[in-house]
PDB file of C-alpha atoms and ligand atoms in Angstrom:
ATOM      1  CA  UNK A 141     -13.280  19.711  -6.312  1.00  0.00           C
ATOM      2  CA  UNK A 142     -15.466  16.748  -4.672  1.00  0.00           C
ATOM      3  CA  UNK A 143     -13.383  13.963  -3.548  1.00  0.00           C
ATOM      4  CA  UNK A 144     -14.306  10.908  -2.251  1.00  0.00           C
ATOM      5  CA  UNK A 145     -11.465   8.893  -0.322  1.00  0.00           C
ATOM      6  CA  UNK A 146     -12.008   5.051   0.033  1.00  0.00           C
ATOM      7  CA  UNK A 147     -10.562   3.830   3.087  1.00  0.00           C
ATOM      8  CA  UNK A 148     -10.456   7.522   4.237  1.00  0.00           C
ATOM      9  CA  UNK A 149      -9.927   6.230   7.639  1.00  0.00           C
ATOM     10  CA  UNK A 150      -6.987   4.333   7.424  1.00  0.00           C
ATOM     11  CA  UNK A 151      -3.213   4.686   7.330  1.00  0.00           C
ATOM     12  CA  UNK A 152      -2.705   6.261   3.922  1.00  0.00           C
ATOM     13  CA  UNK A 153      -6.614   7.009   3.718  1.00  0.00           C
ATOM     14  CA  UNK A 154      -6.959   9.992   6.697  1.00  0.00           C
ATOM     15  CA  UNK A 155      -3.453  11.105   5.800  1.00  0.00           C
ATOM     16  CA  UNK A 156      -4.795  11.989   1.742  1.00  0.00           C
ATOM     17  CA  UNK A 157      -8.237  13.275   3.654  1.00  0.00           C
ATOM     18  CA  UNK A 158      -6.119  15.773   5.756  1.00  0.00           C
ATOM     19  CA  UNK A 159      -3.938  17.060   2.543  1.00  0.00           C
ATOM     20  CA  UNK A 160      -6.804  17.391   0.641  1.00  0.00           C
ATOM     21  CA  UNK A 161      -8.695  18.800   2.832  1.00  0.00           C
ATOM     22  CA  UNK A 162      -6.026  21.711   3.423  1.00  0.00           C
ATOM     23  CA  UNK A 163      -5.678  22.339  -0.163  1.00  0.00           C
ATOM     24  CA  UNK A 164      -9.831  23.590   0.032  1.00  0.00           C
ATOM     25  CA  UNK A 165     -11.161  19.992  -1.692  1.00  0.00           C
ATOM     26  CA  UNK A 166     -14.441  19.021  -0.357  1.00  0.00           C
ATOM     27  CA  UNK A 167     -13.294  15.734   0.848  1.00  0.00           C
ATOM     28  CA  UNK A 168     -15.538  12.909   2.064  1.00  0.00           C
ATOM     29  CA  UNK A 169     -13.847  10.030   4.166  1.00  0.00           C
ATOM     30  CA  UNK A 170     -15.570   7.378   3.506  1.00  0.00           C
ATOM     31  CA  UNK A 171     -15.639   3.634   5.302  1.00  0.00           C
ATOM     32  CA  UNK A 172     -17.612   1.157   6.641  1.00  0.00           C
ATOM     33  CA  UNK A 173     -18.003   3.292  10.098  1.00  0.00           C
ATOM     34  CA  UNK A 174     -19.715   6.146   8.119  1.00  0.00           C
ATOM     35  CA  UNK A 175     -21.707   3.817   6.182  1.00  0.00           C
ATOM     36  CA  UNK A 176     -19.750   3.213   3.043  1.00  0.00           C
ATOM     37  CA  UNK A 177     -19.225  -0.394   2.173  1.00  0.00           C
ATOM     38  CA  UNK A 178     -17.963  -1.169  -0.972  1.00  0.00           C
ATOM     39  CA  UNK A 179     -17.567  -5.036  -0.319  1.00  0.00           C
ATOM     40  CA  UNK A 180     -21.753  -4.900   0.165  1.00  0.00           C
ATOM     41  CA  UNK A 181     -22.146  -1.614  -1.857  1.00  0.00           C
ATOM     42  CA  UNK A 182     -24.076   0.036   0.962  1.00  0.00           C
ATOM     43  CA  UNK A 183     -23.996   3.773   0.992  1.00  0.00           C
ATOM     44  CA  UNK A 184     -21.733   3.588  -2.249  1.00  0.00           C
ATOM     45  CA  UNK A 185     -24.026   5.252  -4.716  1.00  0.00           C
ATOM     46  CA  UNK A 186     -24.871   8.020  -2.449  1.00  0.00           C
ATOM     47  CA  UNK A 187     -21.573   9.406  -1.501  1.00  0.00           C
ATOM     48  CA  UNK A 188     -20.462   9.413  -5.138  1.00  0.00           C
ATOM     49  CA  UNK A 189     -23.492  11.826  -5.993  1.00  0.00           C
ATOM     50  CA  UNK A 190     -21.353  15.148  -7.097  1.00  0.00           C
ATOM     51  CA  UNK A 191     -18.079  13.128  -7.210  1.00  0.00           C
ATOM     52  CA  UNK A 192     -15.150  14.085  -9.560  1.00  0.00           C
ATOM     53  CA  UNK A 193     -12.556  12.144  -8.065  1.00  0.00           C
ATOM     54  CA  UNK A 194     -12.616   8.761  -6.370  1.00  0.00           C
ATOM     55  CA  UNK A 195      -9.486   7.824  -3.911  1.00  0.00           C
ATOM     56  CA  UNK A 196      -9.243   4.372  -3.285  1.00  0.00           C
ATOM     57  CA  UNK A 197      -6.709   3.161  -0.684  1.00  0.00           C
ATOM     58  CA  UNK A 198      -9.110   0.802   1.385  1.00  0.00           C
ATOM     59  CA  UNK A 199      -7.286  -2.813   2.325  1.00  0.00           C
ATOM     60  CA  UNK A 200      -8.548  -6.370   2.668  1.00  0.00           C
ATOM     61  CA  UNK A 201      -9.824  -6.871   6.490  1.00  0.00           C
ATOM     62  CA  UNK A 202      -8.000 -10.103   5.934  1.00  0.00           C
ATOM     63  CA  UNK A 203      -4.659 -11.076   3.866  1.00  0.00           C
ATOM     64  CA  UNK A 204      -5.748 -14.752   3.187  1.00  0.00           C
ATOM     65  CA  UNK A 205      -6.274 -15.510   0.007  1.00  0.00           C
ATOM     66  CA  UNK A 206     -10.217 -16.149  -0.405  1.00  0.00           C
ATOM     67  CA  UNK A 207     -11.115 -12.926   1.714  1.00  0.00           C
ATOM     68  CA  UNK A 208      -8.812 -10.371  -0.018  1.00  0.00           C
ATOM     69  CA  UNK A 209      -9.375 -11.718  -3.618  1.00  0.00           C
ATOM     70  CA  UNK A 210     -13.565 -11.147  -2.434  1.00  0.00           C
ATOM     71  CA  UNK A 211     -12.678  -8.012  -1.184  1.00  0.00           C
ATOM     72  CA  UNK A 212     -10.232  -6.597  -3.890  1.00  0.00           C
ATOM     73  CA  UNK A 213     -12.418  -8.337  -7.375  1.00  0.00           C
ATOM     74  CA  UNK A 214     -15.928  -7.218  -5.307  1.00  0.00           C
ATOM     75  CA  UNK A 215     -15.245  -4.256  -4.057  1.00  0.00           C
ATOM     76  CA  UNK A 216     -13.376  -2.951  -6.730  1.00  0.00           C
ATOM     77  CA  UNK A 217     -16.422  -3.892  -9.286  1.00  0.00           C
ATOM     78  CA  UNK A 218     -18.912  -2.029  -6.376  1.00  0.00           C
ATOM     79  CA  UNK A 219     -16.863   1.032  -6.615  1.00  0.00           C
ATOM     80  CA  UNK A 220     -16.286   1.383 -10.516  1.00  0.00           C
ATOM     81  CA  UNK A 221     -19.984   0.537 -10.961  1.00  0.00           C
ATOM     82  CA  UNK A 222     -21.330   3.142  -8.904  1.00  0.00           C
ATOM     83  CA  UNK A 223     -18.307   5.831 -10.021  1.00  0.00           C
ATOM     84  CA  UNK A 224     -18.997   5.213 -13.616  1.00  0.00           C
ATOM     85  CA  UNK A 225     -23.084   5.753 -13.054  1.00  0.00           C
ATOM     86  CA  UNK A 226     -22.199   8.894 -10.959  1.00  0.00           C
ATOM     87  CA  UNK A 227     -19.928  10.087 -13.650  1.00  0.00           C
ATOM     88  CA  UNK A 228     -17.018   9.999 -11.672  1.00  0.00           C
ATOM     89  CA  UNK A 229     -14.094  11.638 -14.082  1.00  0.00           C
ATOM     90  CA  UNK A 230     -11.020  10.172 -12.258  1.00  0.00           C
ATOM     91  CA  UNK A 231     -10.330   6.780 -10.350  1.00  0.00           C
ATOM     92  CA  UNK A 232      -7.057   6.890  -8.122  1.00  0.00           C
ATOM     93  CA  UNK A 233      -6.016   3.368  -6.900  1.00  0.00           C
ATOM     94  CA  UNK A 234      -2.960   2.537  -4.808  1.00  0.00           C
ATOM     95  CA  UNK A 235      -1.200  -0.473  -5.390  1.00  0.00           C
ATOM     96  CA  UNK A 236       1.923  -2.023  -4.791  1.00  0.00           C
ATOM     97  CA  UNK A 237       5.455  -1.876  -6.258  1.00  0.00           C
ATOM     98  CA  UNK A 238       6.221  -5.622  -7.737  1.00  0.00           C
ATOM     99  CA  UNK A 239       2.410  -6.794  -7.709  1.00  0.00           C
ATOM    100  CA  UNK A 240       2.882  -8.745 -11.204  1.00  0.00           C
ATOM    101  CA  UNK A 241       6.092 -10.529  -9.791  1.00  0.00           C
ATOM    102  CA  UNK A 242       4.353 -11.058  -6.616  1.00  0.00           C
ATOM    103  CA  UNK A 243       1.590 -13.509  -7.838  1.00  0.00           C
ATOM    104  CA  UNK A 244       2.634 -16.835  -5.430  1.00  0.00           C
ATOM    105  CA  UNK A 245       0.604 -14.567  -2.757  1.00  0.00           C
ATOM    106  CA  UNK A 246      -3.150 -14.734  -3.150  1.00  0.00           C
ATOM    107  CA  UNK A 247      -2.843 -11.458  -1.694  1.00  0.00           C
ATOM    108  CA  UNK A 248      -0.998  -9.975  -4.150  1.00  0.00           C
ATOM    109  CA  UNK A 249      -2.926 -12.217  -6.951  1.00  0.00           C
ATOM    110  CA  UNK A 250      -6.088 -10.189  -5.789  1.00  0.00           C
ATOM    111  CA  UNK A 251      -3.975  -6.638  -5.989  1.00  0.00           C
ATOM    112  CA  UNK A 252      -3.585  -7.443  -9.773  1.00  0.00           C
ATOM    113  CA  UNK A 253      -7.165  -8.451 -10.344  1.00  0.00           C
ATOM    114  CA  UNK A 254      -8.135  -4.934  -8.513  1.00  0.00           C
ATOM    115  CA  UNK A 255      -5.622  -3.108 -10.932  1.00  0.00           C
ATOM    116  CA  UNK A 256      -7.247  -5.017 -14.205  1.00  0.00           C
ATOM    117  CA  UNK A 257     -10.702  -4.184 -13.247  1.00  0.00           C
ATOM    118  CA  UNK A 258      -9.526  -0.357 -12.625  1.00  0.00           C
ATOM    119  CA  UNK A 259      -7.902   0.137 -15.851  1.00  0.00           C
ATOM    120  CA  UNK A 260     -10.456  -1.943 -18.147  1.00  0.00           C
ATOM    121  CA  UNK A 261     -12.931   0.405 -16.374  1.00  0.00           C
ATOM    122  CA  UNK A 262     -14.451   3.395 -18.404  1.00  0.00           C
ATOM    123  CA  UNK A 263     -13.815   5.453 -15.496  1.00  0.00           C
ATOM    124  CA  UNK A 264     -10.567   7.323 -16.294  1.00  0.00           C
ATOM    125  CA  UNK A 265      -8.037   5.839 -13.897  1.00  0.00           C
ATOM    126  CA  UNK A 266      -4.412   6.555 -12.144  1.00  0.00           C
ATOM    127  CA  UNK A 267      -3.016   3.226 -10.365  1.00  0.00           C
ATOM    128  CA  UNK A 268      -0.251   4.742  -7.960  1.00  0.00           C
ATOM    129  CA  UNK A 269       1.741   1.647  -7.005  1.00  0.00           C
ATOM    130  CA  UNK A 270       3.835   2.231  -3.693  1.00  0.00           C
ATOM    131  CA  UNK A 271       6.690  -0.062  -1.832  1.00  0.00           C
ATOM    132  CA  UNK A 272       6.308  -1.289   1.399  1.00  0.00           C
ATOM    133  CA  UNK A 273       5.448   1.389   4.253  1.00  0.00           C
ATOM    134  CA  UNK A 274       7.768   2.387   7.166  1.00  0.00           C
ATOM    135  CA  UNK A 275       4.573   1.542   9.397  1.00  0.00           C
ATOM    136  CA  UNK A 276       4.563  -1.846   7.951  1.00  0.00           C
ATOM    137  CA  UNK A 277       7.811  -3.027   9.062  1.00  0.00           C
ATOM    138  CA  UNK A 278       6.789  -4.584  11.872  1.00  0.00           C
ATOM    139  CA  UNK A 279       4.250  -6.765  10.509  1.00  0.00           C
ATOM    140  CA  UNK A 280       6.269  -8.171   7.668  1.00  0.00           C
ATOM    141  CA  UNK A 281       8.720  -9.200  11.059  1.00  0.00           C
ATOM    142  CA  UNK A 282       5.326 -10.446  12.472  1.00  0.00           C
ATOM    143  CA  UNK A 283       4.319 -12.486   9.879  1.00  0.00           C
ATOM    144  CA  UNK A 284       7.482 -14.092   9.765  1.00  0.00           C
ATOM    145  CA  UNK A 285       8.185 -15.095  13.524  1.00  0.00           C
ATOM    146  CA  UNK A 286       7.930 -18.489  14.525  1.00  0.00           C
ATOM    147  CA  UNK A 287       8.841 -18.203  18.212  1.00  0.00           C
ATOM    148  CA  UNK A 288      11.611 -15.610  19.021  1.00  0.00           C
ATOM    149  CA  UNK A 289      13.286 -16.090  15.180  1.00  0.00           C
ATOM    150  CA  UNK A 290      11.929 -14.052  12.609  1.00  0.00           C
ATOM    151  CA  UNK A 291      13.194 -15.899   9.255  1.00  0.00           C
ATOM    152  CA  UNK A 292      13.650 -13.078   6.042  1.00  0.00           C
ATOM    153  CA  UNK A 293      15.288 -13.009   2.911  1.00  0.00           C
ATOM    154  CA  UNK A 294      18.035 -10.604   2.378  1.00  0.00           C
ATOM    155  CA  UNK A 295      16.618  -9.737  -0.854  1.00  0.00           C
ATOM    156  CA  UNK A 296      16.121  -5.869  -1.901  1.00  0.00           C
ATOM    157  CA  UNK A 297      13.155  -3.113  -1.123  1.00  0.00           C
ATOM    158  CA  UNK A 298      13.458   0.095  -0.930  1.00  0.00           C
ATOM    159  CA  UNK A 299      10.552   1.389   1.771  1.00  0.00           C
ATOM    160  CA  UNK A 300       8.744   4.611   2.000  1.00  0.00           C
ATOM    161  CA  UNK A 301       7.096   6.975   4.694  1.00  0.00           C
ATOM    162  CA  UNK A 302       3.195   6.899   4.689  1.00  0.00           C
ATOM    163  CA  UNK A 303       3.198  10.683   4.789  1.00  0.00           C
ATOM    164  CA  UNK A 304       4.986  10.450   1.733  1.00  0.00           C
ATOM    165  CA  UNK A 305       3.079   7.896   0.329  1.00  0.00           C
ATOM    166  CA  UNK A 306      -0.231   9.833   0.649  1.00  0.00           C
ATOM    167  CA  UNK A 307       1.183  12.827  -0.515  1.00  0.00           C
ATOM    168  CA  UNK A 308       2.042  11.151  -3.901  1.00  0.00           C
ATOM    169  CA  UNK A 309      -1.835   9.682  -3.818  1.00  0.00           C
ATOM    170  CA  UNK A 310      -2.912  13.526  -3.120  1.00  0.00           C
ATOM    171  CA  UNK A 311      -0.703  14.933  -5.643  1.00  0.00           C
ATOM    172  CA  UNK A 312      -2.274  12.167  -7.834  1.00  0.00           C
ATOM    173  CA  UNK A 313      -5.856  12.734  -7.585  1.00  0.00           C
ATOM    174  CA  UNK A 314      -5.917  16.382  -8.371  1.00  0.00           C
ATOM    175  CA  UNK A 315      -3.834  15.806 -11.414  1.00  0.00           C
ATOM    176  CA  UNK A 316      -5.527  14.290 -14.719  1.00  0.00           C
ATOM    177  CA  UNK A 317      -6.050  10.763 -14.911  1.00  0.00           C
ATOM    178  CA  UNK A 318      -2.645   9.081 -16.428  1.00  0.00           C
ATOM    179  CA  UNK A 319      -4.193   5.755 -17.621  1.00  0.00           C
ATOM    180  CA  UNK A 320      -1.431   3.885 -16.633  1.00  0.00           C
ATOM    181  CA  UNK A 321       0.858   2.734 -13.560  1.00  0.00           C
ATOM    182  CA  UNK A 322       3.267   4.997 -11.844  1.00  0.00           C
ATOM    183  CA  UNK A 323       5.251   3.921  -9.114  1.00  0.00           C
ATOM    184  CA  UNK A 324       6.225   5.864  -5.807  1.00  0.00           C
ATOM    185  CA  UNK A 325       9.359   4.464  -3.706  1.00  0.00           C
ATOM    186  CA  UNK A 326      11.460   5.795  -0.788  1.00  0.00           C
ATOM    187  CA  UNK A 327      15.050   7.064  -1.229  1.00  0.00           C
ATOM    188  CA  UNK A 328      17.179   4.166  -0.108  1.00  0.00           C
ATOM    189  CA  UNK A 329      17.382   0.337  -0.751  1.00  0.00           C
ATOM    190  CA  UNK A 330      17.625  -2.141   2.197  1.00  0.00           C
ATOM    191  CA  UNK A 331      17.978  -6.064   2.330  1.00  0.00           C
ATOM    192  CA  UNK A 332      14.805  -6.999   4.094  1.00  0.00           C
ATOM    193  CA  UNK A 333      16.220  -8.871   6.531  1.00  0.00           C
ATOM    194  CA  UNK A 334      18.558  -6.024   8.177  1.00  0.00           C
ATOM    195  CA  UNK A 335      15.758  -3.561   7.547  1.00  0.00           C
ATOM    196  CA  UNK A 336      13.886  -5.937  10.346  1.00  0.00           C
ATOM    197  CA  UNK A 337      16.435  -6.035  12.474  1.00  0.00           C
ATOM    198  CA  UNK A 338      16.591  -2.037  12.645  1.00  0.00           C
ATOM    199  CA  UNK A 339      12.891  -1.728  13.232  1.00  0.00           C
ATOM    200  CA  UNK A 340      13.082  -4.581  16.218  1.00  0.00           C
ATOM    201  CA  UNK A 341      16.281  -3.220  17.655  1.00  0.00           C
ATOM    202  CA  UNK A 342      14.963   0.105  18.006  1.00  0.00           C
ATOM    203  CA  UNK A 343      11.998  -1.400  19.526  1.00  0.00           C
ATOM    204  CA  UNK A 344      14.097  -3.239  22.000  1.00  0.00           C
ATOM    205  CA  UNK A 345      12.482  -6.274  20.430  1.00  0.00           C
ATOM    206  CA  UNK A 346      14.162  -9.403  21.699  1.00  0.00           C
ATOM    207  CA  UNK A 347      13.484 -11.341  18.472  1.00  0.00           C
ATOM    208  CA  UNK A 348      16.304 -12.404  16.177  1.00  0.00           C
ATOM    209  CA  UNK A 349      16.137 -11.820  12.557  1.00  0.00           C
ATOM    210  CA  UNK A 350      17.984 -15.007  11.133  1.00  0.00           C
ATOM    211  CA  UNK A 351      18.692 -14.359   7.051  1.00  0.00           C
ATOM    212  CA  UNK A 352      17.035 -17.258   4.893  1.00  0.00           C
ATOM    213  CA  UNK A 353      17.395 -16.941   0.959  1.00  0.00           C
ATOM    214  CA  UNK A 354      14.156 -18.956   0.794  1.00  0.00           C
ATOM    215  CA  UNK A 355      12.201 -17.690   3.862  1.00  0.00           C
ATOM    216  CA  UNK A 356       8.766 -16.636   1.750  1.00  0.00           C
ATOM    217  CA  UNK A 357       7.542 -12.774   2.458  1.00  0.00           C
ATOM    218  CA  UNK A 358       3.539 -13.267   2.640  1.00  0.00           C
ATOM    219  CA  UNK A 359       4.443 -16.572   0.436  1.00  0.00           C
ATOM    220  CA  UNK A 360       6.422 -15.317  -1.780  1.00  0.00           C
ATOM    221  CA  UNK A 361       9.979 -16.615  -2.009  1.00  0.00           C
ATOM    222  CA  UNK A 362      11.953 -12.917  -3.192  1.00  0.00           C
ATOM    223  CA  UNK A 363      14.664 -12.154  -5.264  1.00  0.00           C
ATOM    224  CA  UNK A 364      16.452  -8.616  -5.659  1.00  0.00           C
ATOM    225  CA  UNK A 365      13.635  -7.345  -8.361  1.00  0.00           C
ATOM    226  CA  UNK A 366      10.722  -8.574  -6.514  1.00  0.00           C
ATOM    227  CA  UNK A 367       9.716  -5.974  -4.228  1.00  0.00           C
ATOM    228  CA  UNK A 368      11.766  -3.267  -5.543  1.00  0.00           C
ATOM    229  CA  UNK A 369      10.593  -0.233  -8.389  1.00  0.00           C
ATOM    230  CA  UNK A 370      11.791   0.153 -11.922  1.00  0.00           C
ATOM    231  CA  UNK A 371      14.014   3.558 -13.254  1.00  0.00           C
ATOM    232  CA  UNK A 372      10.988   5.976 -13.507  1.00  0.00           C
ATOM    233  CA  UNK A 373       9.465   5.750  -9.892  1.00  0.00           C
ATOM    234  CA  UNK A 374       9.313   9.097  -8.100  1.00  0.00           C
ATOM    235  CA  UNK A 375      11.631   9.086  -5.169  1.00  0.00           C
ATOM    236  CA  UNK A 376      10.254  10.275  -1.602  1.00  0.00           C
ATOM    237  CA  UNK A 377      12.323  12.436   0.673  1.00  0.00           C
ATOM    238  CA  UNK A 378      12.040  10.649   4.007  1.00  0.00           C
ATOM    239  CA  UNK A 379      14.735   8.576   5.114  1.00  0.00           C
ATOM    240  CA  UNK A 380      14.099   5.036   7.184  1.00  0.00           C
ATOM    241  CA  UNK A 381      16.789   6.019   9.812  1.00  0.00           C
ATOM    242  CA  UNK A 382      15.620   9.447  10.352  1.00  0.00           C
ATOM    243  CA  UNK A 383      11.975   8.409  10.591  1.00  0.00           C
ATOM    244  CA  UNK A 384      12.909   5.520  12.923  1.00  0.00           C
ATOM    245  CA  UNK A 385      14.552   7.773  15.001  1.00  0.00           C
ATOM    246  CA  UNK A 386      11.386  10.266  15.155  1.00  0.00           C
ATOM    247  CA  UNK A 387       8.667   7.346  15.739  1.00  0.00           C
ATOM    248  CA  UNK A 388      10.873   5.128  17.855  1.00  0.00           C
ATOM    249  CA  UNK A 389      12.288   6.743  21.193  1.00  0.00           C
ATOM    250  CA  UNK A 390      15.143   4.146  21.600  1.00  0.00           C
ATOM    251  CA  UNK A 391      15.985   4.322  17.575  1.00  0.00           C
ATOM    252  CA  UNK A 392      19.301   2.747  16.599  1.00  0.00           C
ATOM    253  CA  UNK A 393      19.714   2.080  13.035  1.00  0.00           C
TER     254      UNK A 393
HETATM  255  N1  LIG B 450       1.434  -2.130   3.510  1.00  0.00           N
HETATM  256  C1  LIG B 450       1.737  -1.624   2.747  1.00  0.00           C
HETATM  257  O1  LIG B 450       3.034  -1.668   3.269  1.00  0.00           O
HETATM  258  C2  LIG B 450       1.561  -0.861   1.256  1.00  0.00           C
HETATM  259  C3  LIG B 450       2.743  -0.877   0.447  1.00  0.00           C
HETATM  260  C4  LIG B 450       1.892  -0.590  -0.863  1.00  0.00           C
HETATM  261  C5  LIG B 450       0.418  -0.324  -1.156  1.00  0.00           C
HETATM  262  N2  LIG B 450      -0.240  -0.732  -0.286  1.00  0.00           N
HETATM  263  C6  LIG B 450      -1.688  -0.893  -0.365  1.00  0.00           C
HETATM  264  O2  LIG B 450      -2.064   0.430   0.121  1.00  0.00           O
HETATM  265  C7  LIG B 450      -3.774   0.464   0.460  1.00  0.00           C
HETATM  266  C8  LIG B 450      -4.271   0.733   2.146  1.00  0.00           C
HETATM  267  O3  LIG B 450      -3.614   0.612   3.156  1.00  0.00           O
HETATM  268  P1  LIG B 450      -3.612   0.866   4.429  1.00  0.00           P
HETATM  269  O4  LIG B 450      -2.178   0.359   4.990  1.00  0.00           O
HETATM  270  O5  LIG B 450      -3.662   2.344   4.354  1.00  0.00           O
HETATM  271  O6  LIG B 450      -4.602   0.188   5.005  1.00  0.00           O
HETATM  272  P2  LIG B 450      -5.729   0.451   6.407  1.00  0.00           P
HETATM  273  O7  LIG B 450      -4.824   1.272   7.457  1.00  0.00           O
HETATM  274  O8  LIG B 450      -5.836  -1.392   6.673  1.00  0.00           O
HETATM  275  O9  LIG B 450      -7.058   1.030   6.169  1.00  0.00           O
HETATM  276  C9  LIG B 450      -7.889   0.087   5.241  1.00  0.00           C
HETATM  277  C10 LIG B 450      -8.987   1.543   5.201  1.00  0.00           C
HETATM  278  O10 LIG B 450      -9.880   0.220   4.090  1.00  0.00           O
HETATM  279  C11 LIG B 450     -11.290   0.414   5.170  1.00  0.00           C
HETATM  280  N3  LIG B 450     -12.157  -0.318   4.638  1.00  0.00           N
HETATM  281  C12 LIG B 450     -11.852  -1.643   4.905  1.00  0.00           C
HETATM  282  N4  LIG B 450     -12.919  -2.230   4.405  1.00  0.00           N
HETATM  283  C13 LIG B 450     -13.900  -1.852   3.753  1.00  0.00           C
HETATM  284  C14 LIG B 450     -15.501  -1.646   3.016  1.00  0.00           C
HETATM  285  N5  LIG B 450     -15.885  -2.841   2.880  1.00  0.00           N
HETATM  286  N6  LIG B 450     -15.346  -0.723   2.403  1.00  0.00           N
HETATM  287  C15 LIG B 450     -14.890   0.438   2.785  1.00  0.00           C
HETATM  288  N7  LIG B 450     -13.880   0.451   3.396  1.00  0.00           N
HETATM  289  C16 LIG B 450     -13.227  -0.699   3.718  1.00  0.00           C
HETATM  290  C17 LIG B 450     -11.163   1.020   6.491  1.00  0.00           C
HETATM  291  O11 LIG B 450     -12.088   1.095   7.138  1.00  0.00           O
HETATM  292  P3  LIG B 450     -12.189   1.094   8.868  1.00  0.00           P
HETATM  293  O12 LIG B 450     -11.195   1.723   9.077  1.00  0.00           O
HETATM  294  O13 LIG B 450     -13.812   1.734   8.736  1.00  0.00           O
HETATM  295  O14 LIG B 450     -12.532  -0.733   8.997  1.00  0.00           O
HETATM  296  C18 LIG B 450      -9.816   1.612   6.304  1.00  0.00           C
HETATM  297  O15 LIG B 450     -10.589   2.761   6.180  1.00  0.00           O
HETATM  298  C19 LIG B 450      -3.678  -1.027   0.189  1.00  0.00           C
HETATM  299  O16 LIG B 450      -4.814  -0.865  -0.468  1.00  0.00           O
HETATM  300  C20 LIG B 450      -2.619  -1.456   0.129  1.00  0.00           C
HETATM  301  O17 LIG B 450      -2.849  -2.422  -0.849  1.00  0.00           O
HETATM  302  C21 LIG B 450       0.359  -1.049   1.081  1.00  0.00           C
END
């Protein structure tokens, strides 16, 4: 099968490309660096010639409202139109668990618009919603930092390893289009503030995490259901303390 991975140089994309190549598929890692820009449309039609499956694990370079909206609507529209013209038989899109509950955030309004475009396109689709990546915990801390204080709520989250996200996406890419949204998540739930405390401690980062129920997460005040998956989510194996120990020398969870 020819499988084009849009965002194939990114965190998830590079892992998806490796997994599918190991399985013997004809995989193309597409991104602006390889001349494929879904936002402008440059190179998109050419890379999709002969493609059976398109995997979209690209991300907006900016999380700000307007550029994120522009990216996820324009780039997804371009990709779907080109996919339809090329006769692509499966479009796999990576999204975020809770996107529909996080609509106070411009980024998540853009992700919801992306999901709608995918679901309404004539190209058969599967949407994989994943929870927060372990690799993203540091960015969560940074986005909630003021001086040496990190202000976060204790709302529950159920993060997962990027390797497990990539495995779920790759599995989906070689299966039949589900024509629906499926969820994948990590094996354990943590209060968000404790998760970030553990990460900072493991990295010898001296910032102090203050628990604040009203502290916004990328613009959204959370409750225990905002970030957690439903009962049908497929749970991945990698546990956060083990991942942290393997990825950070001084890990202490
Ligand atoms: N972070 C989380 O915890 C989380 C959780 C669930 C789902 N997600 C979703 O996972 C997806 C992938 O995230 P990630 O962290 O793997 O992203 P990432 O590492 O930032 O990689 C983004 C990829 O998109 C490519 N890209 C950027 N602009 C492009 C354009 N105009 N045309 C084509 N490709 C373009 C980049 O190419 P260059 O390398 O050339 O810039 C890169 O390959 C996102 O859609 C995100 O919403 C994230």
